[in-house]
């Protein structure tokens, strides 16, 4: 007899799946018990960490990660992380447990109304009508996640796993689905080329959808060809251009008045791999300076349709920009005058460490191929200036902005690609949203360097409250011991309180990043930075 479980495992095996991320519950035991030797279970201690690890793994491998969530509580705990996975373009196949189908109508204990619980963030959700259909639903979820780059959910009642599959009934999904072959350069490239050649001062804006070697090469060739500066989108989750390139101008501001000032003097903005334009704090007034034409190129239909643009092209950024670079006229223009970050002197005797001291020390030591995971809201601008992404996937952050992504995602990134060193720079407040992820990093030999900037407060929120003329109603939490918490989860940790201690440990640890299999957390006491830009 072939059971639904047997058939589903065969589907996963056929796609080369060798692990399932999850936090187990009773509605999933029939699937998880006695997993075959070629399929391992990667345990995280909270569903947000499950999704965070799986997201990092999927971003590192470029293939869907498979994860298991436990009915209403598990899926509910994971919704914010699933939203981040969707906006981070991470393909996930999510198996969600459900109560026994035979009494589901009576809503027994642990039953859930699951099809809408994650809202619009999954790219596809299905609870098969028949147990027989579960393997086909998992097969389709793989295709949906792969092609639409997001989480695809299959809700499986617990008794379905032991049901018998009747092969005579066939299946409702193909084994393989090929993505559309990119169209040859055509009218879209012709129209974009005319816009670029007619512009007197074009500018490129890049986003996370251009984070890949082919897109970087095409964009660098295009920027050099037309002599344009290149800006990174505000709050970009990944780098869309080599940030050490001479034509890289910096990160766009996230408020309308500063965006207008930055783009003033340009008559064409070619936006690649993102929407036009991401904002944060609302400001009245026009979004763009007068006279600016905007063209968007993205493989994401949502980005194309929500952009304030004169022309939008749904296409692969690398292919289209390579064709465009070969089509437009050459212009001999110097690179933008971009000031280098001012040197950061070491703290004077008795002066506390600041985040910029940590960034400066890392900047002098980290290799070019490092994967830098960021979740430090109050010092993100300084991190961008001092630690540019020099290779694709060199910068990873949470596209949705919610905290709790960075710590488990760093472990998943290292697990998915152990050839790249991974360093996660997190605020202590950020780390506490997913601190239990340290257990998984230690258990599964994810050699991540976690640098925790500990100031015992939500510094970014304290400063925003002060800008509103008020006082924070929440207390500081300086008594929280991140170093001690790390030890309780089996993750080695060190306390850093002085600049010499910081340099000593970085000189010891950074050379080992490429090969280490044990995570290390540095609990670095820092004072809030004196300047702040949200």
Coordinates of C-alpha atoms in Angstrom, one line a residue:
X1 CA 0.0 0.0 0.0
X2 CA 1.2 3.5 -0.9
X3 CA 0.1 6.1 1.6
X4 CA -0.2 9.9 1.0
X5 CA 2.9 10.3 3.2
X6 CA 4.9 7.9 1.0
X7 CA 3.8 9.6 -2.2
X8 CA 4.5 13.1 -0.8
X9 CA 8.0 12.0 0.4
X10 CA 8.6 10.7 -3.2
X11 CA 7.6 14.1 -4.6
X12 CA 10.0 15.9 -2.3
X13 CA 12.8 13.4 -3.0
X14 CA 12.2 13.9 -6.7
X15 CA 13.0 17.6 -6.3
X16 CA 16.2 16.9 -4.4
X17 CA 14.8 18.0 -1.0
X18 CA 17.0 16.7 1.8
X19 CA 15.6 18.6 4.9
X20 CA 12.5 20.0 6.4
X21 CA 12.5 23.0 8.7
X22 CA 10.0 23.0 11.4
X23 CA 8.7 23.2 15.0
X24 CA 6.6 20.0 15.5
X25 CA 3.0 19.7 16.7
X26 CA 0.6 16.9 17.2
X27 CA -1.2 17.5 13.9
X28 CA 2.0 16.8 12.0
X29 CA 3.4 13.7 13.9
X30 CA 2.0 11.3 11.3
X31 CA 4.1 13.0 8.7
X32 CA 7.3 13.6 10.7
X33 CA 7.6 10.4 12.7
X34 CA 10.4 8.1 11.4
X35 CA 11.5 10.4 8.5
X36 CA 13.7 8.4 6.0
X37 CA 17.4 8.7 6.4
X38 CA 17.7 10.9 3.3
X39 CA 15.4 13.6 4.8
X40 CA 16.5 15.4 8.0
X41 CA 14.4 17.6 10.2
X42 CA 15.9 21.0 11.1
X43 CA 14.3 22.1 14.4
X44 CA 13.8 25.8 15.4
X45 CA 12.3 26.7 18.7
X46 CA 9.7 29.1 17.4
X47 CA 7.8 29.3 14.1
X48 CA 9.2 32.8 13.3
X49 CA 12.7 31.2 13.5
X50 CA 11.5 28.3 11.3
X51 CA 10.5 30.6 8.5
X52 CA 13.5 32.8 9.0
X53 CA 16.0 29.9 8.7
X54 CA 14.1 28.5 5.7
X55 CA 14.1 32.0 4.1
X56 CA 17.8 32.3 4.5
X57 CA 18.3 28.8 3.1
X58 CA 16.1 29.5 0.1
X59 CA 17.9 32.8 -0.7
X60 CA 21.3 31.0 -0.4
X61 CA 20.4 28.0 -2.6
X62 CA 17.9 29.7 -5.0
X63 CA 15.6 26.7 -4.6
X64 CA 12.5 26.3 -2.5
X65 CA 13.0 25.4 1.2
X66 CA 10.4 23.0 2.7
X67 CA 9.0 23.7 6.1
X68 CA 6.4 22.4 8.5
X69 CA 4.0 24.6 10.7
X70 CA 1.6 23.5 13.3
X71 CA -2.1 24.4 12.6
X72 CA -3.5 27.8 13.8
X73 CA -0.9 28.6 16.5
X74 CA 2.1 27.7 14.3
X75 CA 0.9 29.5 11.2
X76 CA -0.2 32.4 13.2
X77 CA 3.2 32.8 14.9
X78 CA 4.8 32.6 11.4
X79 CA 2.6 35.1 9.5
X80 CA 5.0 38.1 9.9
X81 CA 8.0 36.0 8.8
X82 CA 6.0 34.7 5.9
X83 CA 5.2 38.3 4.9
X84 CA 9.0 39.0 5.0
X85 CA 9.7 35.9 2.9
X86 CA 7.2 37.0 0.3
X87 CA 8.7 40.5 -0.1
X88 CA 12.2 39.0 0.1
X89 CA 11.4 36.8 -2.9
X90 CA 12.1 33.6 -1.0
X91 CA 10.5 30.4 -2.4
X92 CA 9.1 28.3 0.4
X93 CA 6.9 25.2 0.4
X94 CA 4.9 25.3 3.6
X95 CA 3.1 22.2 5.0
X96 CA 0.6 23.3 7.6
X97 CA -1.0 20.8 9.9
X98 CA -4.7 20.5 10.4
X99 CA -7.0 18.5 12.7
X100 CA -8.4 15.1 11.6
X101 CA -10.6 15.5 8.5
X102 CA -13.2 13.1 9.9
X103 CA -14.4 15.5 12.6
X104 CA -13.1 18.8 11.2
X105 CA -16.6 20.2 10.7
X106 CA -17.1 20.2 14.5
X107 CA -14.0 22.4 15.0
X108 CA -12.3 20.1 17.5
X109 CA -9.4 21.2 19.7
X110 CA -6.5 22.5 17.4
X111 CA -8.7 22.8 14.4
X112 CA -8.0 26.0 12.5
X113 CA -9.5 28.2 9.8
X114 CA -6.2 28.3 8.0
X115 CA -6.8 29.1 4.4
X116 CA -7.0 32.9 5.0
X117 CA -4.9 33.1 8.2
X118 CA -1.7 34.3 6.4
X119 CA -3.7 36.9 4.4
X120 CA -2.4 37.8 0.9
X121 CA 1.2 37.0 1.7
X122 CA 1.4 33.4 0.4
X123 CA 1.6 33.2 -3.4
X124 CA -0.7 30.2 -3.2
X125 CA -2.8 28.3 -0.6
X126 CA -4.6 25.0 -0.9
X127 CA -6.3 22.5 1.4
X128 CA -6.9 19.5 -0.9
X129 CA -10.5 18.3 -1.1
X130 CA -9.3 14.7 -0.9
X131 CA -6.4 13.1 0.9
X132 CA -5.5 11.6 -2.5
X133 CA -4.7 15.1 -3.8
X134 CA -2.1 16.0 -1.2
X135 CA 1.0 14.9 -3.2
X136 CA -0.2 16.8 -6.2
X137 CA -0.8 19.9 -4.1
X138 CA 2.8 19.7 -2.8
X139 CA 4.0 19.3 -6.3
X140 CA 2.1 22.4 -7.4
X141 CA 3.3 24.3 -4.3
X142 CA 6.9 23.6 -5.4
X143 CA 6.1 25.1 -8.9
X144 CA 4.2 28.1 -7.4
X145 CA 7.0 28.9 -5.0
X146 CA 9.7 28.5 -7.7
X147 CA 8.0 30.6 -10.3
X148 CA 6.4 33.2 -8.2
X149 CA 9.2 33.4 -5.6
X150 CA 7.3 33.3 -2.4
X151 CA 5.7 31.0 0.2
X152 CA 3.2 28.4 -1.1
X153 CA 1.0 26.7 1.6
X154 CA -0.5 23.3 1.6
X155 CA -2.9 22.6 4.6
X156 CA -3.0 18.9 5.4
X157 CA -5.4 17.2 7.8
X158 CA -3.5 14.9 10.1
X159 CA -5.3 11.7 9.0
X160 CA -4.5 12.3 5.3
X161 CA -0.9 11.2 5.8
X162 CA -2.0 7.6 6.4
X163 CA -4.6 7.4 3.7
X164 CA -4.0 5.1 0.8
X165 CA -3.3 6.6 -2.6
X166 CA -5.3 5.1 -5.5
X167 CA -2.9 5.3 -8.5
X168 CA -5.8 4.8 -10.9
X169 CA -7.1 8.3 -10.0
X170 CA -4.1 10.0 -11.5
X171 CA -2.6 13.2 -10.3
X172 CA -3.5 16.9 -10.7
X173 CA -0.1 18.5 -11.2
X174 CA 2.9 18.0 -13.5
X175 CA 6.3 16.8 -12.3
X176 CA 8.0 19.7 -14.0
X177 CA 7.0 23.3 -15.0
X178 CA 9.5 25.3 -17.0
X179 CA 9.6 29.1 -16.6
X180 CA 8.8 31.1 -19.7
X181 CA 11.9 31.7 -21.9
X182 CA 12.7 35.4 -21.8
X183 CA 11.6 37.1 -25.0
X184 CA 14.3 38.5 -27.3
X185 CA 15.0 42.2 -27.0
X186 CA 12.2 44.0 -28.8
X187 CA 10.0 47.1 -28.6
X188 CA 10.5 47.6 -24.9
X189 CA 14.3 47.8 -25.3
X190 CA 13.8 50.1 -28.3
X191 CA 11.6 52.5 -26.3
X192 CA 13.9 52.5 -23.3
X193 CA 16.9 53.1 -25.5
X194 CA 15.1 56.1 -27.0
X195 CA 14.4 57.5 -23.6
X196 CA 18.0 57.0 -22.4
X197 CA 19.5 58.5 -25.5
X198 CA 17.1 61.5 -25.3
X199 CA 17.9 62.2 -21.7
X200 CA 20.6 64.7 -20.8
X201 CA 21.1 63.5 -17.2
X202 CA 19.9 59.9 -16.6
X203 CA 20.2 58.2 -13.3
X204 CA 19.8 54.5 -12.4
X205 CA 18.0 53.3 -9.2
X206 CA 18.5 49.7 -8.3
X207 CA 16.8 47.3 -5.9
X208 CA 16.8 43.8 -4.5
X209 CA 15.4 42.3 -7.7
X210 CA 18.8 43.0 -9.3
X211 CA 20.9 41.1 -6.7
X212 CA 22.7 38.7 -8.9
X213 CA 26.0 38.5 -10.9
X214 CA 24.3 38.8 -14.3
X215 CA 22.3 41.8 -13.3
X216 CA 25.3 43.5 -11.6
X217 CA 27.4 43.0 -14.7
X218 CA 24.6 44.3 -17.0
X219 CA 23.9 47.3 -14.8
X220 CA 27.6 48.2 -14.4
X221 CA 28.0 48.1 -18.2
X222 CA 24.9 50.2 -18.6
X223 CA 26.0 52.8 -16.0
X224 CA 29.5 53.1 -17.5
X225 CA 28.0 53.3 -21.0
X226 CA 25.7 56.2 -20.3
X227 CA 27.8 57.8 -17.5
X228 CA 25.0 57.6 -15.0
X229 CA 25.2 57.6 -11.2
X230 CA 23.6 54.6 -9.5
X231 CA 21.4 54.8 -6.3
X232 CA 20.2 51.9 -4.2
X233 CA 16.5 51.9 -3.3
X234 CA 15.6 53.0 0.3
X235 CA 15.3 50.1 2.7
X236 CA 16.5 47.6 0.1
X237 CA 16.6 44.1 1.4
X238 CA 19.5 43.2 -0.9
X239 CA 22.0 45.1 -2.9
X240 CA 21.1 45.7 -6.6
X241 CA 24.6 46.9 -7.7
X242 CA 28.2 46.6 -6.5
X243 CA 28.4 49.2 -3.8
X244 CA 32.2 49.7 -4.2
X245 CA 31.8 50.6 -7.9
X246 CA 32.9 54.1 -8.8
X247 CA 29.4 55.0 -10.1
X248 CA 27.6 53.9 -7.0
X249 CA 26.2 57.1 -5.4
X250 CA 24.6 55.7 -2.2
X251 CA 21.2 54.9 -0.8
X252 CA 18.2 56.9 -1.7
X253 CA 16.5 58.8 1.1
X254 CA 13.1 57.5 2.2
X255 CA 11.2 60.8 2.5
X256 CA 9.7 62.8 -0.3
X257 CA 11.5 66.1 0.2
X258 CA 14.9 64.5 0.4
X259 CA 14.1 62.2 -2.6
X260 CA 13.2 65.2 -4.7
X261 CA 16.4 66.9 -3.7
X262 CA 18.5 63.9 -4.5
X263 CA 16.9 63.4 -8.0
X264 CA 16.8 67.1 -8.9
X265 CA 18.8 67.8 -12.0
X266 CA 18.0 64.4 -13.6
X267 CA 15.5 64.1 -16.4
X268 CA 15.3 60.3 -16.5
X269 CA 15.3 57.7 -13.7
X270 CA 15.6 54.1 -14.8
X271 CA 14.5 52.0 -11.9
X272 CA 15.6 48.3 -12.0
X273 CA 14.7 45.5 -9.7
X274 CA 12.3 47.4 -7.5
X275 CA 9.3 49.7 -7.5
X276 CA 9.4 53.5 -7.9
X277 CA 9.8 54.7 -5.1
X278 CA 9.9 53.2 -1.6
X279 CA 9.1 55.6 1.3
X280 CA 8.9 55.4 5.1
X281 CA 7.6 58.4 7.0
X282 CA 4.9 60.2 5.1
X283 CA 5.5 63.8 3.9
X284 CA 3.1 65.9 2.0
X285 CA 4.1 67.2 -1.4
X286 CA 5.0 65.7 -4.7
X287 CA 7.0 62.5 -4.7
X288 CA 9.3 63.5 -7.6
X289 CA 11.0 66.7 -8.9
X290 CA 9.3 68.3 -11.9
X291 CA 10.5 67.1 -15.3
X292 CA 11.6 63.7 -14.2
X293 CA 10.6 60.8 -16.4
X294 CA 10.5 57.4 -14.7
X295 CA 10.9 54.0 -16.3
X296 CA 10.8 50.7 -14.3
X297 CA 12.2 47.3 -15.2
X298 CA 11.3 44.4 -12.9
X299 CA 10.5 40.7 -13.0
X300 CA 7.9 41.3 -10.2
X301 CA 4.4 42.2 -11.5
X302 CA 3.5 43.8 -8.2
X303 CA 6.4 46.2 -8.4
X304 CA 5.6 47.1 -12.0
X305 CA 2.0 47.9 -11.3
X306 CA 2.5 49.9 -8.1
X307 CA 5.2 52.2 -9.4
X308 CA 4.8 55.9 -10.1
X309 CA 6.2 55.6 -13.6
X310 CA 5.8 56.8 -17.1
X311 CA 6.8 53.4 -18.5
X312 CA 7.1 50.0 -16.8
X313 CA 8.6 46.8 -18.3
X314 CA 7.9 43.3 -16.9
X315 CA 11.2 41.6 -17.7
X316 CA 14.3 40.0 -16.3
X317 CA 16.5 42.9 -15.2
X318 CA 19.8 41.2 -16.3
X319 CA 18.6 40.3 -19.8
X320 CA 16.9 43.6 -20.5
X321 CA 19.7 45.8 -19.1
X322 CA 22.4 43.8 -21.0
X323 CA 20.4 44.4 -24.2
X324 CA 19.9 48.1 -23.3
X325 CA 23.6 48.6 -22.7
X326 CA 24.4 47.3 -26.2
X327 CA 21.8 49.6 -27.7
X328 CA 22.3 53.0 -26.2
X329 CA 24.9 55.6 -27.2
X330 CA 28.1 55.9 -25.3
X331 CA 28.7 59.0 -23.1
X332 CA 32.0 60.0 -21.6
X333 CA 31.0 61.3 -18.2
X334 CA 33.0 61.1 -15.0
X335 CA 31.8 59.1 -12.0
X336 CA 29.9 60.9 -9.3
X337 CA 31.9 62.6 -6.6
X338 CA 31.1 60.4 -3.7
X339 CA 32.9 61.2 -0.5
X340 CA 34.4 58.3 1.3
X341 CA 33.3 57.7 4.9
X342 CA 35.4 59.8 7.3
X343 CA 37.9 57.7 9.3
X344 CA 36.5 56.7 12.7
X345 CA 39.2 57.3 15.4
X346 CA 39.2 54.8 18.2
X347 CA 37.4 55.9 21.4
X348 CA 39.4 58.0 23.8
X349 CA 40.2 56.5 27.2
X350 CA 37.0 56.2 29.1
X351 CA 34.9 56.9 26.0
X352 CA 32.2 54.2 25.3
X353 CA 32.2 52.1 22.1
X354 CA 29.8 53.2 19.4
X355 CA 28.4 51.2 16.5
X356 CA 30.6 53.1 14.1
X357 CA 33.7 51.8 16.0
X358 CA 32.4 48.3 15.4
X359 CA 31.6 48.9 11.7
X360 CA 35.0 50.5 11.1
X361 CA 36.8 47.5 12.7
X362 CA 34.7 45.1 10.6
X363 CA 35.3 47.1 7.4
X364 CA 39.0 46.7 7.7
X365 CA 38.8 42.9 8.2
X366 CA 35.8 41.3 6.5
X367 CA 36.4 39.5 3.2
X368 CA 34.8 40.7 0.0
X369 CA 32.6 37.6 -0.2
X370 CA 31.0 38.0 3.2
X371 CA 27.2 37.8 3.5
X372 CA 26.3 40.6 5.8
X373 CA 22.9 40.3 7.5
X374 CA 21.6 43.5 8.9
X375 CA 18.9 44.2 11.6
X376 CA 20.1 47.3 13.4
X377 CA 17.6 50.0 12.6
X378 CA 19.1 52.9 14.6
X379 CA 22.5 52.6 12.8
X380 CA 21.5 51.2 9.4
X381 CA 22.7 54.4 7.5
X382 CA 26.2 54.2 9.1
X383 CA 26.4 50.5 8.3
X384 CA 25.5 51.2 4.6
X385 CA 28.2 53.8 4.3
X386 CA 30.9 51.8 6.0
X387 CA 30.2 48.2 4.9
X388 CA 29.3 48.2 1.2
X389 CA 28.1 45.0 -0.5
X390 CA 30.9 43.9 -2.8
X391 CA 29.5 40.7 -4.2
X392 CA 25.9 39.5 -4.9
X393 CA 24.1 38.4 -1.8
X394 CA 26.6 40.6 0.1
X395 CA 23.8 42.3 2.0
X396 CA 20.6 40.8 3.3
X397 CA 17.9 42.4 5.4
X398 CA 14.2 42.1 6.1
X399 CA 12.2 43.6 3.2
X400 CA 9.1 44.1 5.4
X401 CA 11.0 45.8 8.1
X402 CA 9.7 43.6 10.9
X403 CA 12.3 42.4 13.5
X404 CA 13.2 38.8 14.2
X405 CA 14.4 38.0 10.6
X406 CA 18.1 38.5 10.8
X407 CA 19.2 36.0 13.5
X408 CA 17.6 32.9 12.1
X409 CA 18.0 34.0 8.4
X410 CA 21.8 34.2 9.0
X411 CA 21.8 30.6 10.1
X412 CA 19.8 29.6 7.1
X413 CA 22.1 31.5 4.7
X414 CA 25.1 29.7 6.1
X415 CA 23.3 26.3 6.0
X416 CA 22.3 26.9 2.4
X417 CA 25.8 28.0 1.2
X418 CA 28.6 27.0 3.6
X419 CA 31.2 28.4 1.2
X420 CA 30.3 32.0 2.1
X421 CA 31.2 33.6 5.5
X422 CA 28.1 35.0 7.2
X423 CA 28.1 37.9 9.7
X424 CA 24.9 39.1 11.3
X425 CA 24.9 42.6 12.8
X426 CA 21.9 43.0 15.1
X427 CA 20.6 45.3 17.7
X428 CA 20.0 43.7 21.1
X429 CA 16.4 44.6 20.8
X430 CA 16.2 43.0 17.4
X431 CA 18.0 39.8 18.5
X432 CA 15.4 39.2 21.3
X433 CA 12.6 38.7 18.8
X434 CA 14.3 35.5 17.7
X435 CA 17.0 34.8 20.3
X436 CA 15.9 31.1 20.4
X437 CA 17.3 30.8 16.8
X438 CA 20.8 30.6 18.4
X439 CA 20.0 27.0 19.5
X440 CA 19.4 26.0 15.9
X441 CA 22.5 27.8 14.7
X442 CA 24.6 25.8 17.3
X443 CA 22.8 22.5 16.8
X444 CA 23.2 22.5 13.0
X445 CA 26.8 23.8 12.9
X446 CA 26.0 27.2 11.3
X447 CA 29.3 29.0 11.7
X448 CA 27.8 32.5 11.8
X449 CA 29.4 35.4 13.6
X450 CA 26.6 37.3 15.4
X451 CA 27.6 40.8 16.4
X452 CA 25.0 42.2 18.8
X453 CA 25.1 45.9 19.4
X454 CA 23.8 46.1 23.0
X455 CA 22.5 49.4 24.3
X456 CA 19.7 48.0 26.4
X457 CA 16.9 49.9 24.6
X458 CA 14.9 50.4 21.4
X459 CA 17.1 53.3 20.4
X460 CA 15.4 53.9 17.0
X461 CA 12.0 54.2 18.7
X462 CA 13.3 56.3 21.5
X463 CA 14.7 58.8 19.0
X464 CA 11.6 58.8 16.8
X465 CA 9.5 59.5 20.0
X466 CA 11.8 62.4 20.9
X467 CA 11.4 63.8 17.3
X468 CA 7.7 63.8 17.9
X469 CA 8.3 65.9 21.0
X470 CA 7.4 63.2 23.5
X471 CA 9.0 60.7 25.9
X472 CA 9.1 57.0 25.4
X473 CA 6.5 55.3 27.7
X474 CA 8.5 52.0 27.6
X475 CA 11.5 51.3 29.9
X476 CA 15.0 50.4 28.9
X477 CA 16.0 46.7 29.3
X478 CA 19.7 47.0 30.2
X479 CA 19.4 44.1 32.6
X480 CA 18.8 41.6 29.8
X481 CA 21.9 39.5 29.3
X482 CA 22.3 38.6 25.7
X483 CA 25.6 36.9 26.4
X484 CA 24.0 34.7 29.1
X485 CA 21.0 33.9 26.9
X486 CA 23.4 32.7 24.1
X487 CA 25.1 30.4 26.6
X488 CA 21.7 29.0 27.7
X489 CA 21.0 28.1 24.0
X490 CA 24.4 26.4 23.6
X491 CA 25.9 29.1 21.5
X492 CA 29.4 30.3 22.4
X493 CA 29.5 34.0 23.3
X494 CA 31.9 36.7 24.4
X495 CA 31.3 40.0 26.1
X496 CA 33.0 43.0 24.5
X497 CA 33.3 46.2 26.5
X498 CA 36.4 47.9 25.2
X499 CA 37.9 48.7 21.8
X500 CA 41.1 46.6 22.3
X501 CA 38.8 43.6 23.2
X502 CA 36.9 44.1 20.0
X503 CA 40.0 44.3 17.8
X504 CA 41.5 41.3 19.5
X505 CA 38.5 39.0 19.0
X506 CA 37.9 40.1 15.4
X507 CA 41.5 39.5 14.6
X508 CA 41.1 36.0 16.0
X509 CA 37.7 35.1 14.5
X510 CA 37.4 36.8 11.1
X511 CA 40.1 34.7 9.5
X512 CA 38.1 31.6 10.5
X513 CA 34.7 32.7 9.1
X514 CA 35.0 30.8 5.8
X515 CA 35.5 27.4 7.5
X516 CA 34.0 27.6 11.0
X517 CA 31.1 25.3 11.9
X518 CA 30.4 26.8 15.3
X519 CA 28.5 30.1 15.7
X520 CA 29.9 32.8 17.9
X521 CA 28.0 35.7 19.5
X522 CA 29.7 38.9 20.4
X523 CA 27.7 40.9 22.9
X524 CA 29.2 44.4 22.3
X525 CA 28.2 47.1 24.7
X526 CA 27.7 50.3 22.7
X527 CA 26.4 53.8 23.4
X528 CA 23.7 55.2 21.0
X529 CA 25.1 57.2 18.1
X530 CA 24.9 60.9 18.4
X531 CA 23.2 61.5 15.1
X532 CA 20.2 59.7 13.7
X533 CA 18.4 59.6 10.3
X534 CA 15.4 57.3 10.1

